[in-house]
Amino acid sequence: MGYQLNLGDWNAIFAVPSVLVDRHLKLAGKEQLQVILWILRHTGEPFTPETLSSALGISIDSALDALDYWTDCGLLAANGEQLHPPVSKLQEADVTKAAAPSVPAVPLKRESAAVEPAIPENLAKETVKTPALQKPKRLVKPDGLYLATRMKESDEIRFLMQEAEITLGKTISPALSSTLLSLCDDYGLPVEVIVMILHYAKDVGKTGTAYIESVARDWAQSNIFTLEAAEEKLQELSERRLAWGRVESAAGLSRRSPSKKEEDAAFRWVKEWKFSQEMLSGAYERCVDNLGKFHIGYMNKILERWHKTGFTSMAQVTADEQFRKNEEENKKSYDIDELERMSFFDPPEDL
């Protein structure tokens, strides 16, 4: 008779570095921990935010938030590049860090993203500089200790975090808290402008950290640093949403977020060219008749011709199409008559 140790569920286990518990159990939110545990369980397997969303039953925005958090912590790397020590070597990295030469203390309050603290020569080669704002990369996020200190010393930052929770209707994650602080300290956006961004994100149903940061980056690059400029931007964004809604309705499309190209085209058709719902529907019908599906480029060609021709109603479009059809039929009739006449007067030579 043979024997074996019955471990039950312990027969299938995977390693979790101690540092995840020691350092991140308090800071990381529920969904961040879900994501990193799933990744550790499926080490070596490729995955996407959609994979995580489906496997864990969380939204894609939440999956992106979690990936942002662990990327900022150095546990994940973008585009398959090993930017930081892997999870399995985090404790080894901690030992190395402890043995590293001491670094002069940097003042806790960061003045701006453009001001960089002095870096010792012996560490200069190992330090990656913070990317400039105009580059499409995230800035290095502040950690929990820095965030707590800034909230303690600044009424504005404390108000921002409280307002974010009230606006979004939930406890904000460490990743979002860190991002909101970066919007103030690194991007230079006033708290009241950031609050307006949060309200906009809530209105459009996109409250993920990545989306909020992308909107803030766009506003900062567009020099939207006042309430007046923010209100103008929100008005434009609202008009774009309404324009796309009219196109969705005219084409009978299922509700979805438009691409940048679709949004620009819808805004042009509705706000600049002033086409009615009837004409949008007419253009869609002709697009489907010819291609069998909705195609933004083909619809734009149709509407562009109507705009240049000066059509403002489907009655004008229908009359023009009938005129062209009659011309085409007359041309065909003339060609047939001409062919018969030539055949009658010019019989073949071999007859």
mmCIF file of C-alpha atoms in Angstrom:
data_model
loop_
_atom_site.group_PDB
_atom_site.id
_atom_site.type_symbol
_atom_site.label_atom_id
_atom_site.label_comp_id
_atom_site.label_asym_id
_atom_site.label_seq_id
_atom_site.Cartn_x
_atom_site.Cartn_y
_atom_site.Cartn_z
ATOM 1 C CA MET A 1 0.000 0.000 0.000
ATOM 2 C CA GLY A 2 1.388 3.434 -1.021
ATOM 3 C CA TYR A 3 1.000 6.685 0.877
ATOM 4 C CA GLN A 4 1.157 10.342 -0.030
ATOM 5 C CA LEU A 5 0.787 13.632 1.800
ATOM 6 C CA ASN A 6 -2.735 14.988 1.310
ATOM 7 C CA LEU A 7 -2.321 18.741 0.987
ATOM 8 C CA GLY A 8 -5.746 19.363 -0.541
ATOM 9 C CA ASP A 9 -5.868 22.906 -1.905
ATOM 10 C CA TRP A 10 -2.214 23.344 -0.925
ATOM 11 C CA ASN A 11 -1.212 21.108 -3.836
ATOM 12 C CA ALA A 12 -1.597 24.144 -6.152
ATOM 13 C CA ILE A 13 0.094 27.264 -4.770
ATOM 14 C CA PHE A 14 2.087 30.212 -6.091
ATOM 15 C CA ALA A 15 4.539 32.556 -4.441
ATOM 16 C CA VAL A 16 3.593 36.011 -3.166
ATOM 17 C CA PRO A 17 6.540 38.220 -2.159
ATOM 18 C CA SER A 18 6.468 39.376 1.453
ATOM 19 C CA VAL A 19 6.889 42.967 0.302
ATOM 20 C CA LEU A 20 3.377 42.923 -1.164
ATOM 21 C CA VAL A 21 1.975 42.391 2.319
ATOM 22 C CA ASP A 22 4.505 44.489 4.208
ATOM 23 C CA ARG A 23 4.382 47.522 1.929
ATOM 24 C CA HIS A 24 1.199 47.459 -0.144
ATOM 25 C CA LEU A 25 -1.520 45.691 1.863
ATOM 26 C CA LYS A 26 -2.481 48.980 3.527
ATOM 27 C CA LEU A 27 -1.955 51.251 0.496
ATOM 28 C CA ALA A 28 -3.369 49.159 -2.328
ATOM 29 C CA GLY A 29 -7.105 48.968 -2.872
ATOM 30 C CA LYS A 30 -9.191 45.837 -3.302
ATOM 31 C CA GLU A 31 -9.029 45.835 -7.089
ATOM 32 C CA GLN A 32 -5.275 46.560 -7.142
ATOM 33 C CA LEU A 33 -4.708 43.496 -4.934
ATOM 34 C CA GLN A 34 -7.045 41.388 -7.073
ATOM 35 C CA VAL A 35 -5.110 42.300 -10.188
ATOM 36 C CA ILE A 36 -1.626 41.611 -8.789
ATOM 37 C CA LEU A 37 -2.724 38.277 -7.324
ATOM 38 C CA TRP A 38 -4.205 37.247 -10.671
ATOM 39 C CA ILE A 39 -0.989 38.256 -12.450
ATOM 40 C CA LEU A 40 1.151 36.284 -9.956
ATOM 41 C CA ARG A 41 -1.112 33.261 -10.406
ATOM 42 C CA HIS A 42 -0.712 33.465 -14.200
ATOM 43 C CA THR A 43 2.995 34.310 -14.320
ATOM 44 C CA GLY A 44 4.369 34.101 -17.843
ATOM 45 C CA GLU A 45 0.963 34.345 -19.521
ATOM 46 C CA PRO A 46 0.220 37.427 -21.683
ATOM 47 C CA PHE A 47 -2.742 39.534 -20.601
ATOM 48 C CA THR A 48 -4.538 42.785 -21.375
ATOM 49 C CA PRO A 49 -6.820 45.083 -19.346
ATOM 50 C CA GLU A 50 -9.724 43.338 -21.070
ATOM 51 C CA THR A 51 -8.410 39.972 -19.850
ATOM 52 C CA LEU A 52 -8.288 41.234 -16.262
ATOM 53 C CA SER A 53 -11.731 42.827 -16.552
ATOM 54 C CA SER A 54 -13.287 39.555 -17.723
ATOM 55 C CA ALA A 55 -11.414 37.301 -15.278
ATOM 56 C CA LEU A 56 -11.996 39.439 -12.181
ATOM 57 C CA GLY A 57 -15.396 40.926 -12.958
ATOM 58 C CA ILE A 58 -14.145 44.507 -12.750
ATOM 59 C CA SER A 59 -14.405 47.375 -15.211
ATOM 60 C CA ILE A 60 -11.650 48.049 -17.738
ATOM 61 C CA ASP A 61 -11.077 51.431 -16.096
ATOM 62 C CA SER A 62 -10.487 49.672 -12.762
ATOM 63 C CA ALA A 63 -8.090 47.238 -14.427
ATOM 64 C CA LEU A 64 -6.167 50.149 -15.950
ATOM 65 C CA ASP A 65 -6.071 51.887 -12.572
ATOM 66 C CA ALA A 66 -4.599 48.786 -10.968
ATOM 67 C CA LEU A 67 -2.007 48.380 -13.730
ATOM 68 C CA ASP A 68 -1.073 52.048 -13.297
ATOM 69 C CA TYR A 69 -0.621 51.509 -9.564
ATOM 70 C CA TRP A 70 1.659 48.484 -9.901
ATOM 71 C CA THR A 71 3.576 50.109 -12.760
ATOM 72 C CA ASP A 72 4.235 53.156 -10.578
ATOM 73 C CA CYS A 73 5.383 50.827 -7.788
ATOM 74 C CA GLY A 74 7.869 49.191 -10.162
ATOM 75 C CA LEU A 75 6.262 45.749 -10.262
ATOM 76 C CA LEU A 76 5.099 45.957 -13.878
ATOM 77 C CA ALA A 77 6.704 47.286 -17.044
ATOM 78 C CA ALA A 78 5.011 48.633 -20.176
ATOM 79 C CA ASN A 79 5.530 47.233 -23.696
ATOM 80 C CA GLY A 80 7.281 44.147 -22.437
ATOM 81 C CA GLU A 81 10.346 46.060 -21.280
ATOM 82 C CA GLN A 82 11.845 45.279 -17.876
ATOM 83 C CA LEU A 83 11.901 48.784 -16.419
ATOM 84 C CA HIS A 84 12.056 47.749 -12.761
ATOM 85 C CA PRO A 85 13.071 44.669 -10.730
ATOM 86 C CA PRO A 86 10.602 41.799 -11.181
ATOM 87 C CA VAL A 87 8.263 40.869 -8.327
ATOM 88 C CA SER A 88 10.337 37.821 -7.407
ATOM 89 C CA LYS A 89 13.328 40.062 -6.691
ATOM 90 C CA LEU A 90 11.646 42.803 -4.708
ATOM 91 C CA GLN A 91 13.104 41.692 -1.391
ATOM 92 C CA GLU A 92 16.565 41.450 -2.941
ATOM 93 C CA ALA A 93 16.065 44.995 -4.263
ATOM 94 C CA ASP A 94 15.142 46.176 -0.763
ATOM 95 C CA VAL A 95 18.384 44.746 0.623
ATOM 96 C CA THR A 96 20.377 46.426 -2.143
ATOM 97 C CA LYS A 97 18.613 49.709 -1.492
ATOM 98 C CA ALA A 98 19.407 49.473 2.214
ATOM 99 C CA ALA A 99 23.081 48.941 1.423
ATOM 100 C CA ALA A 100 23.234 51.805 -1.064
ATOM 101 C CA PRO A 101 25.103 55.015 -0.167
ATOM 102 C CA SER A 102 23.019 57.596 1.627
ATOM 103 C CA VAL A 103 21.396 60.229 -0.534
ATOM 104 C CA PRO A 104 21.035 63.831 0.645
ATOM 105 C CA ALA A 105 17.484 64.525 1.737
ATOM 106 C CA VAL A 106 15.266 66.232 -0.835
ATOM 107 C CA PRO A 107 12.792 68.862 0.448
ATOM 108 C CA LEU A 108 9.367 67.285 0.820
ATOM 109 C CA LYS A 109 7.473 70.007 -1.029
ATOM 110 C CA ARG A 110 7.997 69.816 -4.773
ATOM 111 C CA GLU A 111 7.846 73.220 -6.426
ATOM 112 C CA SER A 112 7.066 72.058 -9.973
ATOM 113 C CA ALA A 113 7.706 69.337 -12.506
ATOM 114 C CA ALA A 114 10.424 71.414 -14.164
ATOM 115 C CA VAL A 115 12.521 71.675 -10.959
ATOM 116 C CA GLU A 116 14.645 68.595 -10.376
ATOM 117 C CA PRO A 117 16.461 67.909 -7.087
ATOM 118 C CA ALA A 118 20.229 67.603 -7.132
ATOM 119 C CA ILE A 119 21.372 64.036 -7.848
ATOM 120 C CA PRO A 120 24.619 62.628 -6.404
ATOM 121 C CA GLU A 121 27.177 61.726 -9.077
ATOM 122 C CA ASN A 122 27.384 58.119 -7.926
ATOM 123 C CA LEU A 123 23.654 57.689 -8.634
ATOM 124 C CA ALA A 124 23.275 59.890 -11.695
ATOM 125 C CA LYS A 125 23.695 57.078 -14.204
ATOM 126 C CA GLU A 126 21.073 54.938 -12.476
ATOM 127 C CA THR A 127 18.438 57.661 -12.256
ATOM 128 C CA VAL A 128 15.755 58.044 -14.920
ATOM 129 C CA LYS A 129 14.710 61.666 -15.382
ATOM 130 C CA THR A 130 11.059 62.585 -15.136
ATOM 131 C CA PRO A 131 9.654 62.951 -18.687
ATOM 132 C CA ALA A 132 8.625 66.422 -19.833
ATOM 133 C CA LEU A 133 4.912 67.196 -19.783
ATOM 134 C CA GLN A 134 4.598 67.287 -23.562
ATOM 135 C CA LYS A 135 5.719 63.675 -23.902
ATOM 136 C CA PRO A 136 2.900 61.117 -23.719
ATOM 137 C CA LYS A 137 4.251 59.434 -20.576
ATOM 138 C CA ARG A 138 3.131 59.563 -16.972
ATOM 139 C CA LEU A 139 5.128 61.555 -14.459
ATOM 140 C CA VAL A 140 6.528 59.764 -11.426
ATOM 141 C CA LYS A 141 3.711 59.638 -8.890
ATOM 142 C CA PRO A 142 4.080 60.697 -5.239
ATOM 143 C CA ASP A 143 3.927 57.904 -2.668
ATOM 144 C CA GLY A 144 1.494 57.535 0.217
ATOM 145 C CA LEU A 145 3.760 59.250 2.744
ATOM 146 C CA TYR A 146 4.196 62.331 0.575
ATOM 147 C CA LEU A 147 0.449 62.408 -0.119
ATOM 148 C CA ALA A 148 -0.379 62.259 3.590
ATOM 149 C CA THR A 149 2.056 65.069 4.346
ATOM 150 C CA ARG A 150 0.685 67.301 1.568
ATOM 151 C CA MET A 151 -2.871 66.732 2.772
ATOM 152 C CA LYS A 152 -1.812 67.675 6.293
ATOM 153 C CA GLU A 153 -0.075 70.886 5.250
ATOM 154 C CA SER A 154 -2.477 72.019 2.479
ATOM 155 C CA ASP A 155 -6.172 72.759 2.912
ATOM 156 C CA GLU A 156 -6.550 72.818 -0.885
ATOM 157 C CA ILE A 157 -5.152 69.311 -1.353
ATOM 158 C CA ARG A 158 -7.302 67.991 1.483
ATOM 159 C CA PHE A 159 -10.358 69.634 -0.099
ATOM 160 C CA LEU A 160 -9.473 68.103 -3.486
ATOM 161 C CA MET A 161 -9.337 64.566 -2.083
ATOM 162 C CA GLN A 162 -12.624 65.032 -0.229
ATOM 163 C CA GLU A 163 -14.317 66.557 -3.266
ATOM 164 C CA ALA A 164 -13.071 63.700 -5.449
ATOM 165 C CA GLU A 165 -14.755 61.134 -3.196
ATOM 166 C CA ILE A 166 -17.992 63.133 -3.100
ATOM 167 C CA THR A 167 -18.021 63.685 -6.888
ATOM 168 C CA LEU A 168 -17.178 60.096 -7.847
ATOM 169 C CA GLY A 169 -19.304 58.614 -5.078
ATOM 170 C CA LYS A 170 -16.653 56.209 -3.843
ATOM 171 C CA THR A 171 -13.477 55.946 -1.809
ATOM 172 C CA ILE A 172 -10.734 56.951 -4.232
ATOM 173 C CA SER A 173 -7.896 54.519 -4.782
ATOM 174 C CA PRO A 174 -4.276 55.253 -3.861
ATOM 175 C CA ALA A 175 -3.486 55.443 -7.574
ATOM 176 C CA LEU A 176 -6.132 58.120 -8.168
ATOM 177 C CA SER A 177 -5.132 60.055 -5.033
ATOM 178 C CA SER A 178 -1.536 60.076 -6.219
ATOM 179 C CA THR A 179 -2.612 61.189 -9.681
ATOM 180 C CA LEU A 180 -4.750 64.043 -8.354
ATOM 181 C CA LEU A 181 -1.801 65.325 -6.354
ATOM 182 C CA SER A 182 0.387 65.138 -9.460
ATOM 183 C CA LEU A 183 -2.162 67.206 -11.379
ATOM 184 C CA CYS A 184 -1.592 69.995 -8.861
ATOM 185 C CA ASP A 185 2.114 69.717 -8.160
ATOM 186 C CA ASP A 186 3.440 68.528 -11.532
ATOM 187 C CA TYR A 187 0.905 69.665 -14.118
ATOM 188 C CA GLY A 188 0.210 72.958 -12.353
ATOM 189 C CA LEU A 189 -3.582 72.708 -12.609
ATOM 190 C CA PRO A 190 -5.559 74.628 -9.951
ATOM 191 C CA VAL A 191 -7.715 72.556 -7.605
ATOM 192 C CA GLU A 192 -10.943 74.110 -8.922
ATOM 193 C CA VAL A 193 -10.041 73.125 -12.486
ATOM 194 C CA ILE A 194 -9.271 69.552 -11.409
ATOM 195 C CA VAL A 195 -12.673 69.388 -9.702
ATOM 196 C CA MET A 196 -14.282 70.397 -12.994
ATOM 197 C CA ILE A 197 -12.391 67.577 -14.725
ATOM 198 C CA LEU A 198 -13.723 65.128 -12.138
ATOM 199 C CA HIS A 199 -17.306 66.302 -12.730
ATOM 200 C CA TYR A 200 -16.816 65.904 -16.475
ATOM 201 C CA ALA A 201 -15.407 62.390 -16.036
ATOM 202 C CA LYS A 202 -18.417 61.463 -13.896
ATOM 203 C CA ASP A 203 -20.831 62.878 -16.497
ATOM 204 C CA VAL A 204 -19.340 60.825 -19.344
ATOM 205 C CA GLY A 205 -19.053 57.688 -17.195
ATOM 206 C CA LYS A 206 -15.272 57.442 -17.378
ATOM 207 C CA THR A 207 -13.877 57.747 -13.879
ATOM 208 C CA GLY A 208 -10.730 55.668 -14.284
ATOM 209 C CA THR A 209 -7.401 57.141 -13.258
ATOM 210 C CA ALA A 210 -5.920 56.804 -16.744
ATOM 211 C CA TYR A 211 -8.806 58.714 -18.355
ATOM 212 C CA ILE A 212 -8.793 61.503 -15.766
ATOM 213 C CA GLU A 213 -5.050 61.941 -16.191
ATOM 214 C CA SER A 214 -5.304 61.988 -20.002
ATOM 215 C CA VAL A 215 -7.961 64.726 -19.875
ATOM 216 C CA ALA A 216 -5.869 66.725 -17.399
ATOM 217 C CA ARG A 217 -2.786 66.406 -19.600
ATOM 218 C CA ASP A 218 -4.763 67.678 -22.585
ATOM 219 C CA TRP A 219 -6.049 70.639 -20.575
ATOM 220 C CA ALA A 220 -2.584 71.501 -19.283
ATOM 221 C CA GLN A 221 -1.132 71.354 -22.785
ATOM 222 C CA SER A 222 -3.996 73.586 -23.958
ATOM 223 C CA ASN A 223 -3.206 76.142 -21.213
ATOM 224 C CA ILE A 224 -6.532 75.646 -19.455
ATOM 225 C CA PHE A 225 -5.593 76.964 -16.028
ATOM 226 C CA THR A 226 -8.582 79.160 -15.178
ATOM 227 C CA LEU A 227 -12.256 78.556 -14.477
ATOM 228 C CA GLU A 228 -13.217 80.621 -17.535
ATOM 229 C CA ALA A 229 -11.020 78.550 -19.851
ATOM 230 C CA ALA A 230 -12.303 75.343 -18.234
ATOM 231 C CA GLU A 231 -15.927 76.365 -18.777
ATOM 232 C CA GLU A 232 -15.234 77.075 -22.455
ATOM 233 C CA LYS A 233 -13.568 73.679 -22.812
ATOM 234 C CA LEU A 234 -16.461 71.909 -21.114
ATOM 235 C CA GLN A 235 -18.886 73.691 -23.447
ATOM 236 C CA GLU A 236 -16.935 72.447 -26.453
ATOM 237 C CA LEU A 237 -16.786 68.907 -25.060
ATOM 238 C CA SER A 238 -20.532 69.008 -24.394
ATOM 239 C CA GLU A 239 -21.221 70.106 -27.968
ATOM 240 C CA ARG A 240 -19.042 67.289 -29.272
ATOM 241 C CA ARG A 241 -20.930 64.742 -27.192
ATOM 242 C CA LEU A 242 -24.272 66.084 -28.437
ATOM 243 C CA ALA A 243 -23.067 66.047 -32.043
ATOM 244 C CA TRP A 244 -21.986 62.416 -31.800
ATOM 245 C CA GLY A 245 -25.301 61.589 -30.112
ATOM 246 C CA ARG A 246 -27.171 62.980 -33.107
ATOM 247 C CA VAL A 247 -25.052 60.902 -35.486
ATOM 248 C CA GLU A 248 -25.632 57.797 -33.355
ATOM 249 C CA SER A 249 -29.372 58.406 -33.467
ATOM 250 C CA ALA A 250 -29.454 59.120 -37.205
ATOM 251 C CA ALA A 251 -27.452 55.984 -38.012
ATOM 252 C CA GLY A 252 -29.161 53.777 -35.424
ATOM 253 C CA LEU A 253 -25.811 52.893 -33.877
ATOM 254 C CA SER A 254 -25.542 51.231 -30.494
ATOM 255 C CA ARG A 255 -24.331 53.579 -27.761
ATOM 256 C CA ARG A 256 -20.547 53.645 -27.541
ATOM 257 C CA SER A 257 -17.679 56.063 -27.199
ATOM 258 C CA PRO A 258 -16.625 57.494 -30.588
ATOM 259 C CA SER A 259 -13.070 57.469 -31.846
ATOM 260 C CA LYS A 260 -11.299 60.800 -32.197
ATOM 261 C CA LYS A 261 -11.914 60.713 -35.965
ATOM 262 C CA GLU A 262 -15.624 59.978 -35.505
ATOM 263 C CA GLU A 263 -16.009 62.692 -32.876
ATOM 264 C CA ASP A 264 -14.301 65.280 -35.084
ATOM 265 C CA ALA A 265 -16.443 64.312 -38.081
ATOM 266 C CA ALA A 266 -19.690 64.475 -36.078
ATOM 267 C CA PHE A 267 -18.784 67.909 -34.713
ATOM 268 C CA ARG A 268 -18.029 69.126 -38.261
ATOM 269 C CA TRP A 269 -21.288 67.788 -39.722
ATOM 270 C CA VAL A 270 -23.539 69.110 -36.961
ATOM 271 C CA LYS A 271 -21.874 72.289 -35.661
ATOM 272 C CA GLU A 272 -19.930 73.564 -38.652
ATOM 273 C CA TRP A 273 -21.936 72.353 -41.636
ATOM 274 C CA LYS A 274 -25.295 72.568 -39.767
ATOM 275 C CA PHE A 275 -26.807 69.380 -41.176
ATOM 276 C CA SER A 276 -30.194 68.328 -39.840
ATOM 277 C CA GLN A 277 -31.058 64.922 -38.421
ATOM 278 C CA GLU A 278 -32.904 64.157 -41.654
ATOM 279 C CA MET A 279 -29.823 64.777 -43.783
ATOM 280 C CA LEU A 280 -27.591 62.768 -41.445
ATOM 281 C CA SER A 281 -30.011 59.850 -41.790
ATOM 282 C CA GLY A 282 -30.074 60.296 -45.570
ATOM 283 C CA ALA A 283 -26.285 60.206 -45.769
ATOM 284 C CA TYR A 284 -26.203 57.086 -43.583
ATOM 285 C CA GLU A 285 -28.752 55.310 -45.805
ATOM 286 C CA ARG A 286 -26.700 56.025 -48.922
ATOM 287 C CA CYS A 287 -23.565 54.867 -47.124
ATOM 288 C CA VAL A 288 -25.176 51.530 -46.204
ATOM 289 C CA ASP A 289 -26.708 51.123 -49.684
ATOM 290 C CA ASN A 290 -23.248 51.340 -51.240
ATOM 291 C CA LEU A 291 -21.024 49.719 -48.605
ATOM 292 C CA GLY A 292 -23.409 47.634 -46.554
ATOM 293 C CA LYS A 293 -22.226 49.222 -43.294
ATOM 294 C CA PHE A 294 -21.518 52.475 -41.460
ATOM 295 C CA HIS A 295 -18.251 54.055 -42.602
ATOM 296 C CA ILE A 296 -17.225 57.423 -41.237
ATOM 297 C CA GLY A 297 -15.044 58.320 -44.248
ATOM 298 C CA TYR A 298 -17.703 57.462 -46.836
ATOM 299 C CA MET A 299 -20.390 59.409 -44.959
ATOM 300 C CA ASN A 300 -18.044 62.360 -44.771
ATOM 301 C CA LYS A 301 -17.586 62.293 -48.564
ATOM 302 C CA ILE A 302 -21.343 62.328 -49.069
ATOM 303 C CA LEU A 303 -21.942 65.161 -46.627
ATOM 304 C CA GLU A 304 -18.947 67.113 -47.892
ATOM 305 C CA ARG A 305 -20.396 67.092 -51.443
ATOM 306 C CA TRP A 306 -23.797 68.164 -50.149
ATOM 307 C CA HIS A 307 -22.164 70.949 -48.136
ATOM 308 C CA LYS A 308 -20.170 72.236 -51.128
ATOM 309 C CA THR A 309 -23.257 72.029 -53.339
ATOM 310 C CA GLY A 310 -25.263 74.018 -50.803
ATOM 311 C CA PHE A 311 -27.937 71.410 -50.096
ATOM 312 C CA THR A 312 -29.864 72.103 -46.898
ATOM 313 C CA SER A 313 -32.709 69.583 -47.199
ATOM 314 C CA MET A 314 -33.301 66.050 -48.434
ATOM 315 C CA ALA A 315 -35.791 67.435 -50.962
ATOM 316 C CA GLN A 316 -32.888 69.164 -52.719
ATOM 317 C CA VAL A 317 -30.795 66.002 -52.538
ATOM 318 C CA THR A 318 -33.610 63.857 -53.975
ATOM 319 C CA ALA A 319 -34.258 66.344 -56.799
ATOM 320 C CA ASP A 320 -30.555 66.383 -57.678
ATOM 321 C CA GLU A 321 -30.368 62.585 -57.686
ATOM 322 C CA GLN A 322 -33.450 62.335 -59.915
ATOM 323 C CA PHE A 323 -31.934 64.894 -62.298
ATOM 324 C CA ARG A 324 -28.721 62.920 -62.508
ATOM 325 C CA LYS A 325 -30.660 59.693 -63.020
ATOM 326 C CA ASN A 326 -32.659 61.216 -65.900
ATOM 327 C CA GLU A 327 -29.470 62.537 -67.484
ATOM 328 C CA GLU A 328 -27.884 59.111 -67.268
ATOM 329 C CA GLU A 329 -30.916 57.433 -68.841
ATOM 330 C CA ASN A 330 -31.031 60.001 -71.648
ATOM 331 C CA LYS A 331 -27.350 59.441 -72.316
ATOM 332 C CA LYS A 332 -27.836 55.684 -72.507
ATOM 333 C CA SER A 333 -30.810 56.122 -74.892
ATOM 334 C CA TYR A 334 -28.766 58.424 -77.112
ATOM 335 C CA ASP A 335 -25.892 55.961 -77.215
ATOM 336 C CA ILE A 336 -28.205 53.100 -78.243
ATOM 337 C CA ASP A 337 -29.844 55.167 -80.994
ATOM 338 C CA GLU A 338 -26.426 56.246 -82.272
ATOM 339 C CA LEU A 339 -25.211 52.642 -82.309
ATOM 340 C CA GLU A 340 -28.260 51.477 -84.280
ATOM 341 C CA ARG A 341 -27.838 54.301 -86.793
ATOM 342 C CA MET A 342 -24.174 53.466 -87.308
ATOM 343 C CA SER A 343 -25.031 49.780 -87.714
ATOM 344 C CA PHE A 344 -27.684 50.583 -90.368
ATOM 345 C CA PHE A 345 -25.524 52.863 -92.518
ATOM 346 C CA ASP A 346 -22.238 50.977 -92.089
ATOM 347 C CA PRO A 347 -22.863 47.273 -92.704
ATOM 348 C CA PRO A 348 -19.876 44.934 -92.348
ATOM 349 C CA GLU A 349 -17.632 44.798 -95.455
ATOM 350 C CA ASP A 350 -17.745 40.992 -95.753
ATOM 351 C CA LEU A 351 -21.519 40.917 -96.386
#
